[in-house]
């Protein structure tokens, strides 16, 4: 029986593979990209095996004109966008009938439904309005104090005579910072340990093939995300109760829930999407946005300060003038605002090495991107933030913090090319918090520690994990450069 059916099965399979190739070529049209793609999985193996090389080839293939290149991943046609103005076309058209932000090529499946990045229109605007209390000057001042305490605690641990690889150490610092700032008093040690394990599972799965089966990294990551969101939902409920009792906010979720409680106490109905489960999903958005992006930026800050001794000297001079660590005082928000050169260094780190190099979107409908090319429905498009960072700016391949000085103001002159925090309706709502964290780390790390990079072949090459970091994980010798660390517990 099977033998008699075998020719038909083989013919059907060959027909399917032929139609798959034809579908790819029809969607690709005259764009640069491979003429043949491996059946079914496309070039996913090449992407997972060496993402740096894969995306570099996509960028090089896109060239300067037309600024686009095509490829195929696990049954999905993809489009890489190198040109800044074409990227703006995507960022500015996030709506139900155009592009949907997904944050990850298979983000909808990975992150679940309660996710801010998938929202549109009034729902999206409503939730962003609810987030406003989280980033007021008072809230940011509260976070700044928490950030410094965590940073100092970790710097003291890193003070070693032997060389250390900073990548994992910085990830731990950022995970503790996120936990403390977002939901500080609502996670005990056991919950924090589970949180760390689940986030590591998520991190591994975000770089794996999207096989949602037991034992596969992607499936384990999806389940870890669900557990993380559940934990954060419990924190939201605890915060609501504490704010309803009239307590003062001590972390981000408190500022959020304080506004929620005030709204309900005024006799108004609860804002839409303010249930604990939904808030837990939104908090995971924050964690995803803050954790690996900050890890990337902090690593590149160390690497670039080590390679630019004049920049490091100027940072140290500014920091010691504004914040003498011997005072055992926290850096105030006013002092942070005075550190203008250090902030320029932070902005240049983000421009020169934008952590999330691409921002995946899906075309919900056919979209005319240029006069000659319409993006087919279902295409995953990758606007390249990284490529935009090297367009327009003066000598863009040079690390030059002075480009963001008050005289040159390249952040305004070339504003459309500075896309590290996104653009349009989904621009990063927490960018002031993220920059403050980077400035604080640069100020404290450079003034309290001496450091020297352990140079090796290719140590500065970019690797994806999932945001970008130096290939060697930023391996350095560290030693204390002050007589004693500041005692910030006195505050």
Tab-separated table of N, CA and C in Angstrom, residues 145 148-149 152 323 325 327-332 335 486-491:
chain	number	residue	atom	x	y	z
A	145	UNK	N	18.392	56.441	43.639
A	145	UNK	CA	18.962	55.991	44.910
A	145	UNK	C	19.093	54.469	44.928
A	148	UNK	N	21.996	53.202	42.637
A	148	UNK	CA	23.343	53.400	43.186
A	148	UNK	C	23.692	52.358	44.239
A	149	UNK	N	22.738	52.036	45.103
A	149	UNK	CA	22.993	51.049	46.146
A	149	UNK	C	23.315	49.681	45.544
A	152	UNK	N	26.860	49.905	43.705
A	152	UNK	CA	27.982	49.865	44.652
A	152	UNK	C	28.158	48.471	45.237
A	323	UNK	N	30.678	64.921	42.400
A	323	UNK	CA	30.344	63.940	43.441
A	323	UNK	C	31.618	63.425	44.098
A	325	UNK	N	33.271	61.187	46.366
A	325	UNK	CA	32.756	59.953	46.982
A	325	UNK	C	33.029	59.902	48.480
A	327	UNK	N	32.274	61.888	50.617
A	327	UNK	CA	31.153	62.449	51.366
A	327	UNK	C	30.170	61.380	51.832
A	328	UNK	N	30.340	60.160	51.347
A	328	UNK	CA	29.414	59.064	51.674
A	328	UNK	C	27.969	59.439	51.354
A	329	UNK	N	27.792	60.207	50.294
A	329	UNK	CA	26.453	60.660	49.909
A	329	UNK	C	26.061	60.055	48.569
A	330	UNK	N	24.776	59.831	48.411
A	330	UNK	CA	24.254	59.407	47.120
A	330	UNK	C	24.388	60.538	46.100
A	331	UNK	N	24.549	60.174	44.852
A	331	UNK	CA	24.490	61.163	43.768
A	331	UNK	C	23.032	61.611	43.641
A	332	UNK	N	22.810	62.898	43.772
A	332	UNK	CA	21.445	63.411	43.672
A	332	UNK	C	21.052	63.581	42.203
A	335	UNK	N	22.851	66.546	40.841
A	335	UNK	CA	24.240	66.268	40.469
A	335	UNK	C	24.303	65.453	39.185
A	486	UNK	N	32.532	54.515	49.196
A	486	UNK	CA	31.583	55.342	49.947
A	486	UNK	C	30.581	54.481	50.711
A	487	UNK	N	30.211	54.966	51.901
A	487	UNK	CA	29.222	54.245	52.720
A	487	UNK	C	27.854	54.878	52.450
A	488	UNK	N	27.201	54.403	51.395
A	488	UNK	CA	25.920	54.997	50.995
A	488	UNK	C	24.795	54.616	51.951
A	489	UNK	N	25.060	53.648	52.848
A	489	UNK	CA	24.034	53.285	53.814
A	489	UNK	C	23.781	54.391	54.824
A	490	UNK	N	24.664	55.398	54.860
A	490	UNK	CA	24.497	56.516	55.797
A	490	UNK	C	23.333	57.401	55.387
A	491	UNK	N	22.865	57.278	54.108
A	491	UNK	CA	21.800	58.145	53.632
A	491	UNK	C	20.454	57.678	54.165
